[in-house]
Structure formats: C-alpha cells, structure tokens
Tab-separated table of C-alpha atoms in Angstrom:
chain	number	residue	atom	x	y	z
A	1	MET	CA	0.000	0.000	0.000
A	2	THR	CA	1.280	3.491	-0.894
A	3	THR	CA	2.671	5.560	1.967
A	4	PRO	CA	0.772	8.867	2.131
A	5	THR	CA	2.602	12.114	1.433
A	6	VAL	CA	1.585	14.918	3.819
A	7	LEU	CA	2.593	18.430	2.759
A	8	PRO	CA	1.997	21.445	5.024
A	9	ILE	CA	1.157	24.788	3.429
A	10	GLU	CA	2.352	27.531	5.764
A	11	THR	CA	0.575	30.834	6.310
A	12	ALA	CA	3.067	32.364	8.712
A	13	SER	CA	1.426	35.782	8.927
A	14	LEU	CA	-1.664	34.202	10.507
A	15	GLY	CA	0.162	31.428	12.360
A	16	ASP	CA	-1.691	28.674	10.509
A	17	ARG	CA	-1.105	25.630	8.345
A	18	SER	CA	-3.179	23.895	5.688
A	19	TYR	CA	-2.377	20.432	4.361
A	20	LEU	CA	-2.276	18.625	1.036
A	21	VAL	CA	-2.233	14.827	1.436
A	22	HIS	CA	-1.848	12.444	-1.504
A	23	ASP	CA	-1.038	8.900	-2.559
A	24	GLY	CA	0.681	9.826	-5.802
A	25	GLU	CA	-2.560	10.043	-7.754
A	26	VAL	CA	-5.368	11.608	-5.731
A	27	ALA	CA	-5.270	14.098	-2.864
A	28	PHE	CA	-7.308	15.669	-0.122
A	29	VAL	CA	-6.846	19.081	1.464
A	30	VAL	CA	-7.478	20.141	5.054
A	31	ASP	CA	-8.402	23.730	6.038
A	32	PRO	CA	-7.194	25.586	2.917
A	33	GLN	CA	-6.663	29.319	3.031
A	34	ARG	CA	-8.455	31.781	0.753
A	35	ASP	CA	-5.649	32.042	-1.817
A	36	ILE	CA	-6.179	28.602	-3.290
A	37	ASP	CA	-3.697	29.151	-6.116
A	38	ARG	CA	-1.010	27.953	-3.687
A	39	VAL	CA	-2.865	24.672	-3.162
A	40	LEU	CA	-3.541	24.172	-6.861
A	41	ALA	CA	0.103	24.868	-7.722
A	42	LEU	CA	1.305	22.341	-5.162
A	43	ALA	CA	-1.112	19.696	-6.437
A	44	GLU	CA	0.100	20.310	-9.991
A	45	GLN	CA	3.710	20.093	-8.847
A	46	GLU	CA	2.984	16.753	-7.179
A	47	GLY	CA	1.027	15.517	-10.187
A	48	VAL	CA	-2.107	14.712	-8.181
A	49	ARG	CA	-5.824	15.399	-8.442
A	50	ILE	CA	-7.716	16.934	-5.508
A	51	THR	CA	-10.886	14.945	-4.855
A	52	HIS	CA	-11.793	15.873	-1.263
A	53	VAL	CA	-11.589	18.984	0.910
A	54	PHE	CA	-12.093	18.781	4.688
A	55	GLU	CA	-12.862	21.632	7.100
A	56	THR	CA	-12.130	20.999	10.768
A	57	HIS	CA	-14.419	23.875	11.787
A	58	ILE	CA	-15.996	27.156	10.729
A	59	HIS	CA	-12.878	29.267	11.064
A	60	ASN	CA	-12.652	32.443	13.112
A	61	ASP	CA	-9.220	33.722	12.063
A	62	TYR	CA	-9.391	33.560	8.278
A	63	VAL	CA	-11.740	33.266	5.341
A	64	THR	CA	-11.629	29.714	4.058
A	65	GLY	CA	-10.615	28.716	0.565
A	66	GLY	CA	-12.303	25.345	0.941
A	67	TYR	CA	-15.570	26.311	-0.682
A	68	GLN	CA	-13.961	27.733	-3.817
A	69	LEU	CA	-11.312	24.994	-3.979
A	70	ALA	CA	-14.029	22.358	-4.028
A	71	ARG	CA	-15.958	24.252	-6.700
A	72	ARG	CA	-12.837	24.692	-8.824
A	73	THR	CA	-11.741	21.041	-8.633
A	74	GLY	CA	-15.081	19.290	-8.303
A	75	ALA	CA	-13.940	17.838	-4.968
A	76	ASP	CA	-16.332	16.721	-2.243
A	77	TYR	CA	-16.460	19.498	0.368
A	78	HIS	CA	-16.693	17.956	3.829
A	79	VAL	CA	-18.157	20.247	6.494
A	80	ASN	CA	-19.772	19.101	9.741
A	81	ALA	CA	-23.426	18.174	9.199
A	82	ASP	CA	-24.322	20.224	12.291
A	83	ASP	CA	-22.798	23.467	10.993
A	84	PRO	CA	-25.473	25.861	9.650
A	85	VAL	CA	-24.067	26.841	6.261
A	86	GLY	CA	-25.500	28.517	3.201
A	87	PHE	CA	-24.059	26.176	0.570
A	88	GLU	CA	-24.166	22.551	-0.475
A	89	ARG	CA	-21.591	20.372	1.256
A	90	ALA	CA	-20.762	16.741	1.772
A	91	ALA	CA	-22.090	16.579	5.319
A	92	ILE	CA	-19.843	14.642	7.675
A	93	SER	CA	-20.280	13.568	11.288
A	94	ASP	CA	-18.466	11.835	14.114
A	95	GLY	CA	-17.304	8.366	13.108
A	96	ASP	CA	-17.854	8.760	9.379
A	97	LEU	CA	-15.141	7.138	7.275
A	98	VAL	CA	-14.231	8.661	3.914
A	99	GLU	CA	-12.193	6.504	1.559
A	100	VAL	CA	-10.362	9.020	-0.604
A	101	SER	CA	-8.387	6.099	-1.999
A	102	PRO	CA	-7.398	2.626	-0.705
A	103	SER	CA	-4.414	4.186	1.096
A	104	LEU	CA	-6.157	7.426	2.167
A	105	ARG	CA	-8.883	6.483	4.636
A	106	VAL	CA	-10.063	9.451	6.705
A	107	ARG	CA	-12.176	9.113	9.864
A	108	ALA	CA	-14.011	12.075	11.385
A	109	ILE	CA	-13.715	12.516	15.160
A	110	HIS	CA	-15.928	15.034	16.960
A	111	THR	CA	-13.560	17.160	19.046
A	112	PRO	CA	-15.533	20.140	20.412
A	113	GLY	CA	-13.707	22.812	22.374
A	114	HIS	CA	-12.502	25.398	19.880
A	115	THR	CA	-16.068	25.372	18.539
A	116	PHE	CA	-18.997	23.140	19.406
A	117	THR	CA	-18.967	21.358	16.044
A	118	HIS	CA	-15.204	20.995	15.622
A	119	LEU	CA	-13.994	17.825	13.887
A	120	SER	CA	-10.548	16.257	13.746
A	121	TYR	CA	-9.640	13.883	10.924
A	122	ALA	CA	-7.611	10.714	11.488
A	123	LEU	CA	-5.724	9.339	8.502
A	124	GLU	CA	-5.614	5.627	9.238
A	125	GLY	CA	-2.902	3.182	8.236
A	126	GLU	CA	0.632	2.114	9.106
A	127	ASP	CA	1.732	5.771	9.238
A	128	PRO	CA	-1.178	7.414	11.085
A	129	TYR	CA	-1.821	11.137	11.162
A	130	VAL	CA	-4.488	13.246	12.795
A	131	PHE	CA	-5.470	16.669	11.491
A	132	THR	CA	-6.526	18.439	14.666
A	133	GLY	CA	-7.454	21.933	13.470
A	134	GLY	CA	-7.976	23.962	16.643
A	135	SER	CA	-8.200	21.017	19.016
A	136	LEU	CA	-4.921	19.423	20.144
A	137	LEU	CA	-1.956	21.651	19.279
A	138	PHE	CA	1.767	21.335	19.977
A	139	GLY	CA	1.928	21.726	23.748
A	140	SER	CA	-1.377	23.568	23.846
A	141	THR	CA	-4.956	23.609	22.586
A	142	GLY	CA	-7.131	25.946	20.564
A	143	ARG	CA	-8.684	28.742	22.598
A	144	PRO	CA	-12.263	28.180	23.809
A	145	ASP	CA	-13.500	31.773	24.011
A	146	LEU	CA	-14.100	32.754	20.394
A	147	LEU	CA	-17.838	32.082	20.526
A	148	GLY	CA	-18.377	34.431	23.458
A	149	GLU	CA	-17.900	34.526	27.206
A	150	ALA	CA	-21.126	32.618	27.882
A	151	HIS	CA	-19.687	29.508	26.198
A	152	THR	CA	-16.039	29.761	27.234
A	153	GLU	CA	-15.963	27.504	30.288
A	154	THR	CA	-18.189	24.890	28.643
A	155	LEU	CA	-15.952	24.809	25.578
A	156	ALA	CA	-12.826	24.593	27.743
A	157	ARG	CA	-14.248	21.486	29.392
A	158	HIS	CA	-15.085	20.066	25.969
A	159	GLN	CA	-11.535	20.812	24.834
A	160	HIS	CA	-10.103	18.774	27.700
A	161	ALA	CA	-12.392	15.822	26.920
A	162	SER	CA	-11.632	16.032	23.195
A	163	ALA	CA	-7.873	15.947	23.722
A	164	HIS	CA	-8.217	12.902	25.946
A	165	ARG	CA	-10.431	11.210	23.377
A	166	LEU	CA	-7.769	11.690	20.703
A	167	ALA	CA	-5.087	10.329	23.033
A	168	GLU	CA	-7.210	7.293	23.883
A	169	GLU	CA	-8.366	6.424	20.361
A	170	LEU	CA	-5.187	7.065	18.377
A	171	PRO	CA	-1.816	5.297	18.544
A	172	GLU	CA	1.026	7.136	20.235
A	173	GLN	CA	2.978	7.325	16.965
A	174	ALA	CA	0.168	9.255	15.243
A	175	GLN	CA	1.550	12.516	13.859
A	176	ILE	CA	-0.401	15.592	14.971
A	177	MET	CA	-1.140	18.072	12.187
A	178	PRO	CA	-2.848	21.151	13.673
A	179	THR	CA	-4.154	24.124	11.723
A	180	HIS	CA	-3.463	26.654	14.482
A	181	GLY	CA	-0.563	27.165	16.843
A	182	PHE	CA	2.272	28.712	14.867
A	183	GLY	CA	1.693	32.242	16.150
A	184	SER	CA	-2.080	32.178	15.667
A	185	PHE	CA	-4.242	34.008	18.186
A	186	CYS	CA	-6.532	30.950	17.957
A	187	SER	CA	-4.104	29.139	20.250
A	188	ALA	CA	-4.989	29.270	23.958
A	189	THR	CA	-1.322	29.503	24.952
A	190	GLN	CA	1.993	29.644	23.153
A	191	THR	CA	2.728	26.415	21.319
A	192	GLU	CA	6.000	24.522	21.415
A	193	GLY	CA	7.997	22.942	18.602
A	194	ASP	CA	7.292	22.294	14.953
A	195	ALA	CA	6.152	18.669	15.011
A	196	SER	CA	4.689	16.250	17.511
A	197	THR	CA	2.916	12.955	18.078
A	198	ILE	CA	0.188	11.778	20.406
A	199	GLY	CA	2.892	10.143	22.516
A	200	GLN	CA	4.886	13.357	22.826
A	201	GLU	CA	1.795	15.324	23.775
A	202	LEU	CA	1.040	12.827	26.535
A	203	THR	CA	4.317	13.847	28.166
A	204	GLN	CA	4.247	17.608	27.556
A	205	ASN	CA	0.779	18.996	26.913
A	206	PRO	CA	-1.021	20.412	29.983
A	207	VAL	CA	-4.403	19.307	28.622
A	208	LEU	CA	-3.252	15.680	28.804
A	209	ARG	CA	-1.325	16.002	32.067
A	210	GLN	CA	-3.806	17.992	34.164
A	211	ASP	CA	-7.221	17.091	35.490
A	212	VAL	CA	-10.097	18.998	33.973
A	213	GLU	CA	-10.460	21.522	36.799
A	214	ASP	CA	-6.778	22.528	36.772
A	215	TYR	CA	-6.745	22.706	32.982
A	216	VAL	CA	-9.888	24.844	32.777
A	217	ARG	CA	-8.669	27.224	35.487
A	218	GLU	CA	-5.261	27.621	33.848
A	219	VAL	CA	-6.700	28.146	30.362
A	220	LEU	CA	-9.293	30.686	31.476
A	221	ASP	CA	-6.695	32.615	33.498
A	222	GLY	CA	-4.354	32.725	30.511
A	223	LEU	CA	-6.739	33.991	27.849
A	224	ASP	CA	-5.824	37.372	26.429
A	225	LEU	CA	-7.291	39.577	23.697
A	226	PHE	CA	-7.935	38.240	20.217
A	227	PRO	CA	-8.230	40.203	16.959
A	228	ALA	CA	-11.408	42.207	16.427
A	229	TYR	CA	-11.706	41.091	12.812
A	230	TYR	CA	-12.469	37.538	13.990
A	231	ALA	CA	-16.076	38.661	14.389
A	232	HIS	CA	-16.403	38.829	10.592
A	233	MET	CA	-14.797	35.486	9.701
A	234	GLY	CA	-17.398	33.005	10.945
A	235	PRO	CA	-20.329	34.578	9.075
A	236	ALA	CA	-18.272	34.800	5.864
A	237	ASN	CA	-17.250	31.144	6.110
A	238	ALA	CA	-20.765	29.938	6.900
A	239	LYS	CA	-22.116	31.810	3.879
A	240	GLY	CA	-19.579	30.388	1.426
A	241	PRO	CA	-16.880	32.933	0.463
A	242	GLU	CA	-16.859	34.208	-3.075
A	243	GLU	CA	-13.822	33.835	-5.305
A	244	VAL	CA	-11.509	36.814	-5.048
A	245	SER	CA	-9.240	38.559	-7.539
A	246	LEU	CA	-5.587	39.177	-6.724
A	247	GLU	CA	-5.105	41.765	-9.466
A	248	LEU	CA	-3.575	44.974	-8.141
A	249	PRO	CA	-5.954	47.937	-7.813
A	250	GLU	CA	-5.428	51.217	-9.635
A	251	ARG	CA	-2.398	53.317	-8.848
A	252	ALA	CA	-3.082	56.350	-6.664
A	253	ASP	CA	-1.118	59.485	-7.571
A	254	LYS	CA	0.058	62.184	-5.160
A	255	ASP	CA	-3.157	64.193	-5.338
A	256	VAL	CA	-5.335	61.154	-4.720
A	257	LEU	CA	-3.200	60.084	-1.760
A	258	ARG	CA	-3.440	63.571	-0.280
A	259	GLN	CA	-7.222	63.581	-0.693
A	260	ARG	CA	-7.559	60.181	0.932
A	261	LEU	CA	-5.467	61.190	3.919
A	262	GLU	CA	-7.458	64.409	4.301
A	263	ALA	CA	-10.668	62.362	4.177
A	264	GLY	CA	-9.488	60.200	7.066
A	265	GLU	CA	-8.994	57.079	4.987
A	266	TRP	CA	-6.259	54.610	5.879
A	267	VAL	CA	-3.041	54.832	3.874
A	268	VAL	CA	-0.623	52.136	5.037
A	269	ASP	CA	3.118	52.084	4.340
A	270	LEU	CA	4.279	48.469	4.009
A	271	ARG	CA	8.009	49.137	4.272
A	272	HIS	CA	10.242	48.005	7.127
A	273	ARG	CA	9.997	50.207	10.201
A	274	ARG	CA	13.525	51.594	9.778
A	275	ALA	CA	12.795	52.751	6.233
A	276	PHE	CA	9.518	54.295	7.419
A	277	SER	CA	11.282	56.074	10.276
A	278	ALA	CA	13.813	57.606	7.902
A	279	GLY	CA	11.090	59.280	5.834
A	280	HIS	CA	7.396	58.834	5.127
A	281	VAL	CA	4.280	60.639	3.982
A	282	PRO	CA	2.817	62.526	6.957
A	283	GLY	CA	-0.353	60.875	8.232
A	284	THR	CA	0.424	57.405	6.881
A	285	LEU	CA	0.600	54.375	9.133
A	286	ASN	CA	3.428	51.843	9.149
A	287	ILE	CA	2.404	48.182	9.254
A	288	GLY	CA	5.379	46.346	7.806
A	289	LEU	CA	5.217	43.093	5.907
A	290	ASP	CA	8.021	41.699	8.070
A	291	GLY	CA	5.591	41.000	10.949
A	292	GLN	CA	2.033	39.721	11.346
A	293	PHE	CA	0.817	42.336	8.902
A	294	SER	CA	-2.721	41.149	8.203
A	295	THR	CA	-3.400	40.260	11.835
A	296	TRP	CA	-2.550	43.731	13.113
A	297	LEU	CA	-4.088	45.668	10.244
A	298	GLY	CA	-7.287	43.631	10.467
A	299	TRP	CA	-7.366	44.101	14.233
A	300	MET	CA	-6.899	47.871	14.098
A	301	ILE	CA	-8.800	49.132	11.066
A	302	PRO	CA	-12.482	50.050	11.424
A	303	TRP	CA	-14.101	47.358	9.268
A	304	GLY	CA	-15.029	48.732	5.851
A	305	THR	CA	-12.656	51.721	5.961
A	306	PRO	CA	-11.151	52.446	2.506
A	307	LEU	CA	-7.550	51.251	2.431
A	308	THR	CA	-4.647	52.278	0.201
A	309	LEU	CA	-1.280	50.505	0.295
A	310	LEU	CA	2.169	51.992	-0.298
A	311	GLY	CA	5.051	49.667	-1.129
A	312	GLU	CA	8.556	49.672	-2.507
A	313	ASP	CA	7.503	47.616	-5.536
A	314	PRO	CA	4.450	45.811	-6.964
A	315	GLU	CA	5.579	42.522	-5.389
A	316	GLN	CA	5.352	44.050	-1.916
A	317	VAL	CA	1.849	45.356	-2.536
A	318	SER	CA	0.827	42.044	-4.089
A	319	GLN	CA	2.005	40.138	-1.017
A	320	ALA	CA	0.047	42.482	1.244
A	321	GLN	CA	-3.072	42.114	-0.892
A	322	ARG	CA	-2.781	38.317	-0.716
A	323	GLU	CA	-2.548	38.481	3.069
A	324	LEU	CA	-5.554	40.788	3.312
A	325	VAL	CA	-7.913	38.659	1.233
A	326	ARG	CA	-7.214	35.839	3.682
A	327	ILE	CA	-9.053	37.853	6.324
A	328	GLY	CA	-11.810	39.130	4.062
A	329	ILE	CA	-10.431	42.546	3.062
A	330	ASP	CA	-11.107	42.001	-0.621
A	331	GLU	CA	-11.349	45.533	-1.990
A	332	LEU	CA	-8.487	48.032	-1.887
A	333	ALA	CA	-9.036	51.692	-2.683
A	334	GLY	CA	-5.690	51.841	-4.431
A	335	GLN	CA	-1.942	51.383	-4.232
A	336	SER	CA	1.278	53.124	-5.109
A	337	THR	CA	4.867	51.955	-5.310
A	338	GLY	CA	8.295	53.523	-5.207
A	339	ALA	CA	9.630	55.817	-2.483
A	340	PRO	CA	8.040	58.524	-0.286
A	341	GLY	CA	9.077	61.208	-2.749
A	342	ASP	CA	6.848	59.506	-5.321
A	343	TRP	CA	3.845	59.765	-3.000
A	344	THR	CA	3.876	63.402	-1.897
A	345	ASP	CA	5.332	66.819	-2.694
A	346	ALA	CA	5.083	67.835	0.960
A	347	PRO	CA	8.068	67.620	3.307
A	348	LEU	CA	8.550	64.073	4.543
A	349	ALA	CA	7.944	63.160	8.163
A	350	THR	CA	10.380	61.115	10.226
A	351	LEU	CA	9.900	58.918	13.271
A	352	ARG	CA	12.617	58.738	15.865
A	353	GLN	CA	13.721	55.253	16.863
A	354	ALA	CA	15.414	54.509	20.163
A	355	THR	CA	16.294	51.809	22.701
A	356	PHE	CA	15.323	51.217	26.316
A	357	ALA	CA	18.761	52.525	27.286
A	358	ASP	CA	17.889	55.770	25.491
A	359	LEU	CA	14.605	55.913	27.416
A	360	ALA	CA	16.409	55.419	30.735
A	361	GLN	CA	18.786	58.256	29.895
A	362	VAL	CA	16.180	60.717	28.655
A	363	ARG	CA	14.093	60.298	31.812
A	364	HIS	CA	16.952	61.877	33.736
A	365	HIS	CA	16.651	65.059	31.675
A	366	ARG	CA	12.980	65.667	30.919
A	367	PRO	CA	9.569	64.172	31.605
A	368	VAL	CA	8.283	61.812	28.922
A	369	ARG	CA	5.284	59.506	28.791
A	370	VAL	CA	5.618	55.796	28.097
A	371	LEU	CA	2.971	53.980	26.053
A	372	ASP	CA	3.026	50.174	26.254
A	373	VAL	CA	1.097	48.656	23.318
A	374	ARG	CA	1.387	45.024	24.410
A	375	ASN	CA	-1.675	43.007	25.340
A	376	PRO	CA	-2.978	43.093	28.940
A	377	HIS	CA	-1.425	39.806	30.104
A	378	GLU	CA	1.982	40.886	28.814
A	379	TYR	CA	1.639	44.230	30.597
A	380	ALA	CA	0.494	42.624	33.855
A	381	ALA	CA	3.490	40.277	33.896
A	382	GLY	CA	5.896	43.224	33.949
A	383	HIS	CA	5.869	46.816	32.708
A	384	VAL	CA	7.750	50.082	33.047
A	385	GLU	CA	6.423	51.762	36.144
A	386	GLY	CA	3.918	54.475	35.224
A	387	ALA	CA	3.497	53.296	31.618
A	388	LEU	CA	0.092	53.689	30.006
A	389	ASN	CA	-1.198	50.449	28.492
A	390	ILE	CA	-3.317	50.635	25.336
A	391	PRO	CA	-3.104	47.351	23.392
A	392	LEU	CA	-2.105	47.909	19.786
A	393	GLY	CA	-5.299	46.384	18.438
A	394	GLN	CA	-7.299	49.092	20.266
A	395	LEU	CA	-4.946	52.039	19.756
A	396	ALA	CA	-6.452	53.523	16.595
A	397	ARG	CA	-9.844	54.004	18.243
A	398	ARG	CA	-8.375	55.027	21.612
A	399	VAL	CA	-5.610	57.348	20.416
A	400	ALA	CA	-7.350	60.329	22.072
A	401	GLU	CA	-6.369	58.729	25.407
A	402	VAL	CA	-2.679	59.153	24.583
A	403	PRO	CA	-1.362	62.220	26.444
A	404	GLU	CA	0.086	65.231	24.683
A	405	GLY	CA	3.817	65.785	24.764
A	406	GLU	CA	6.651	63.389	24.061
A	407	VAL	CA	5.401	59.770	24.012
A	408	TRP	CA	7.778	56.808	23.908
A	409	VAL	CA	6.004	53.765	22.470
A	410	HIS	CA	7.219	50.230	23.131
A	411	CYS	CA	6.154	46.590	22.826
A	412	ALA	CA	8.061	43.346	23.314
A	413	GLY	CA	10.444	43.588	20.385
A	414	GLY	CA	9.901	46.642	18.191
A	415	TYR	CA	7.395	45.728	15.472
A	416	ARG	CA	4.225	46.700	17.348
A	417	ALA	CA	6.005	49.754	18.762
A	418	SER	CA	6.606	51.140	15.288
A	419	VAL	CA	2.989	50.485	14.269
A	420	GLY	CA	1.763	52.158	17.445
A	421	ALA	CA	4.151	55.091	17.142
A	422	SER	CA	2.969	55.698	13.574
A	423	VAL	CA	-0.632	55.836	14.839
A	424	VAL	CA	0.353	58.277	17.606
A	425	SER	CA	2.397	60.382	15.192
A	426	ALA	CA	-0.419	60.489	12.616
A	427	SER	CA	-2.675	61.920	15.348
A	428	GLY	CA	-0.347	64.910	15.672
A	429	ARG	CA	1.567	63.850	18.764
A	430	ASN	CA	5.332	63.634	19.247
A	431	ALA	CA	6.109	59.908	19.181
A	432	VAL	CA	9.304	57.907	19.636
A	433	ALA	CA	9.389	54.205	18.695
A	434	VAL	CA	11.397	51.961	21.007
A	435	ASP	CA	12.931	49.381	18.663
A	436	ASP	CA	14.305	47.079	21.333
A	437	SER	CA	13.584	43.930	23.311
A	438	PHE	CA	11.601	44.510	26.496
A	439	ASP	CA	14.058	42.166	28.233
A	440	GLN	CA	16.507	45.088	28.124
A	441	ALA	CA	14.272	47.442	30.100
A	442	ARG	CA	15.218	46.278	33.606
A	443	SER	CA	18.913	45.882	32.802
A	444	CYS	CA	18.943	49.502	31.622
A	445	GLY	CA	17.810	50.657	35.049
A	446	LEU	CA	14.175	51.287	34.210
A	447	PRO	CA	11.786	50.419	37.043
A	448	VAL	CA	9.811	47.352	35.949
A	449	VAL	CA	6.849	46.250	38.044
A	450	ALA	CA	4.200	43.525	37.784
A	451	ASP	CA	0.527	43.926	38.609
A	452	ASP	CA	0.629	40.992	41.029
A	453	ALA	CA	3.822	42.141	42.735
C-alpha cells in the first residue's frame, strides 16, 4: 500500500497551516486558506488530483478557501453536518469514514472545544496522522472563548475531553497536524515545537497532564485579547466565500493620496519600520510586511474603511493584498509603489527610533510619557512603572487617550512599537518608537513592576 505524502502549506502571517495529502494520484486538502492558487500549484507540482476537501471547523481567524477549492476542482467538500451553512456540502459527522483512496482512509472525530462542532480527521494506516485543526496543538490547545464569554468555560471542558479522546483512540505514533498554533491568536497559549505525536503530547501537553479543573482554570486565566476582525470570519465562512481577484488595484497618484489622507482614509506604508522612520508621507501608518501584517491591520482598522497601500515595488503590494484577502479585506481603494518622494510633494515626516537605554537616559533630563502597546497579560506580567497600556489592536480608536507631549512607544520587540508610534504620530503627537527587546528594560535601570507584585 502506498505511503501517504503529507505536505503542510504555511501561512506564517496568521500562524496557521493547511495540508495537502496524496497517494501519488489523488489528494485531499485540510483547512485551505483563501488564496487557493497555492494549493492548486502544489497539487500540480505533485502531479495529483484533488478529490476531497475537509474543514475541521468554521474558522474564526481567516476566510476559508475550501468552498472555492471544491468548486474549482469538483472535490467533495466535507463540512460538519451540524454546521449551519449557506451552501451545499458533503455533510460529515463523528465516526464517518471517507475513503479518498485505498491508502487514504479518513475518519471524522468530533472534538468540540474550539467550537462546538469541531472535527478532527484521522488518517488511518501504518503511518497514522491526525489533522486536529484547533483542538490538540503542539503543547497547547485551541482557545475556547471565540464564541463568546457565555460559552467559554463549557468549551474549555469540551476541549479537555476532546484531547483525551484523541489520546485514547489514536496510537502514540500518530503525527499531529494542527491548523493553528504557529503564532495564531486561535491558540490558547503559546505552542512549542514544529512537530509532535500523540505520545509526545502525553508527556508535555497540559491538557493531557492535568485534570479537567486545573486545565480549565489555567486556560481561562491565561486567555488574552484576540483580533477584532475575527467577528467577521465566521459569518463569511458559513455563507460560502466568493472567489476573489488578486489583481492589483489602480495606482493612486500624489493628489489622490493627499485627498484620501485628508478624508481620514487609511493609507498604510508596508516598508520596514527603519525605512519608514527615515522618511514617510505625513499621516500614513506603518504596518510592515516583516511581521504579522494582516493580523494587526485587520485588528486595528475600522471594518469597511477604505484602504490604500504603499510599497517599494508591486511585489510588496501584491504580497500584502494576498494576506488581506485571507481575512476578508477584498477591496483596496488603491496602491502606489516607489519611495516617499513619489507619494507626496510635501516635506517628509520622520519617526525617531530609540532603545530602552535611550529611554532610561532621557528620563533623567525631561519628563516623557511611556505607552506600552502590548496586550494586557503581557503588561500585567511586567511593565515600566507608570506606563500607560493601550493594546495595539485598540490604539487607533483610543488614540485620544494618549497624552500630549513626548510619548515613547514600546512593545516586546519593536514591530508593534513602530505600528503604534505611527498611529500616535499620525494623530499629531510627538512619538518615539522603542525598537528594542523589552528584556533590556530592567537591565537599563528602568523600574519594571508587575501587577501581582
């Protein structure tokens, strides 16, 4: 019997993976992202035909490509029979066995916890795999709070039971293939490693080592904010997302960019934070492609706000557009490429960058305010004494709370600080971006305190 080939398809900006699995002739796909051209190209490269698409759940962190992939290839589209969806699907339920081919036998396992209708898919055979979606992750589990506070504890208890069911029903050598957990905010806690088995998780994963009460308490205590755009993903996925074009929008000239900025529209500079700091169009925001671009933009932007992208070249804008369609931002107002001098005739703005050592020194000479844009749990674990905490995802709508005067903006490593400082600067305040690791704060002599100290 042919040994299955399992190929992950990484979406690093969202912290997710999809999978193409084949026997040399036919293939199935698990949890594909919106830009299905990547999946189709991989299938063509492998010389296989996609006949089945499986969704582990109605996703909250991205718009699925499963619906359109199935339509494009004629594949059976397997979605839980209990999910209320607005399209035809191959309904699947707990215990159902789908024979994709003699060597690709897939069994559905109901694993509620991330959602109530979540399914995992076990690939049976001598080399077993289990595609766990948002259930059992590497050293963690999917978060249980995405359906609302009223369901969180119930789902956490389901998550514990589901993980134990997987561990009891599957062999220890079964390879775990999760969708979430590579930086995704769908993970309840930080995940560990890049591969794992049921046996490894039995020795390292709290959900399999703790009783249900300890696990639930620890998970609920550890939950932090999740992106605001998640609210739009479930309805889009349940409806059946339309196919999307990845053609670049029209180029916006200097006058158009000026008008859009004056109208309060979002104009986002995709360049690295150091290039942005050296010179940028006043009023633009910096959300670089070198970080979790779509996550932070989707979290911050008022949904439906016209968006124009500025990049060094068409490839940079194209990459950003691809990332945005994954979260349902399908229409861009425009784009422009080149350098800041190509985007405005006005004097360029700059954004000062500094380190925590610089902050420690400047506090000896003049009063400055410190803005910490990390999430609440990060702030509570340790922060510069007196720092104001406004999480980056909330900053655009709460920027009026930022005090006047000189504001030093920091995060854990520098990326979020630059995004936050660009928001503060665009509001007319004097911002400094701390491009440094927060680990350096205490060693520089800054007073660092914890909320539980």
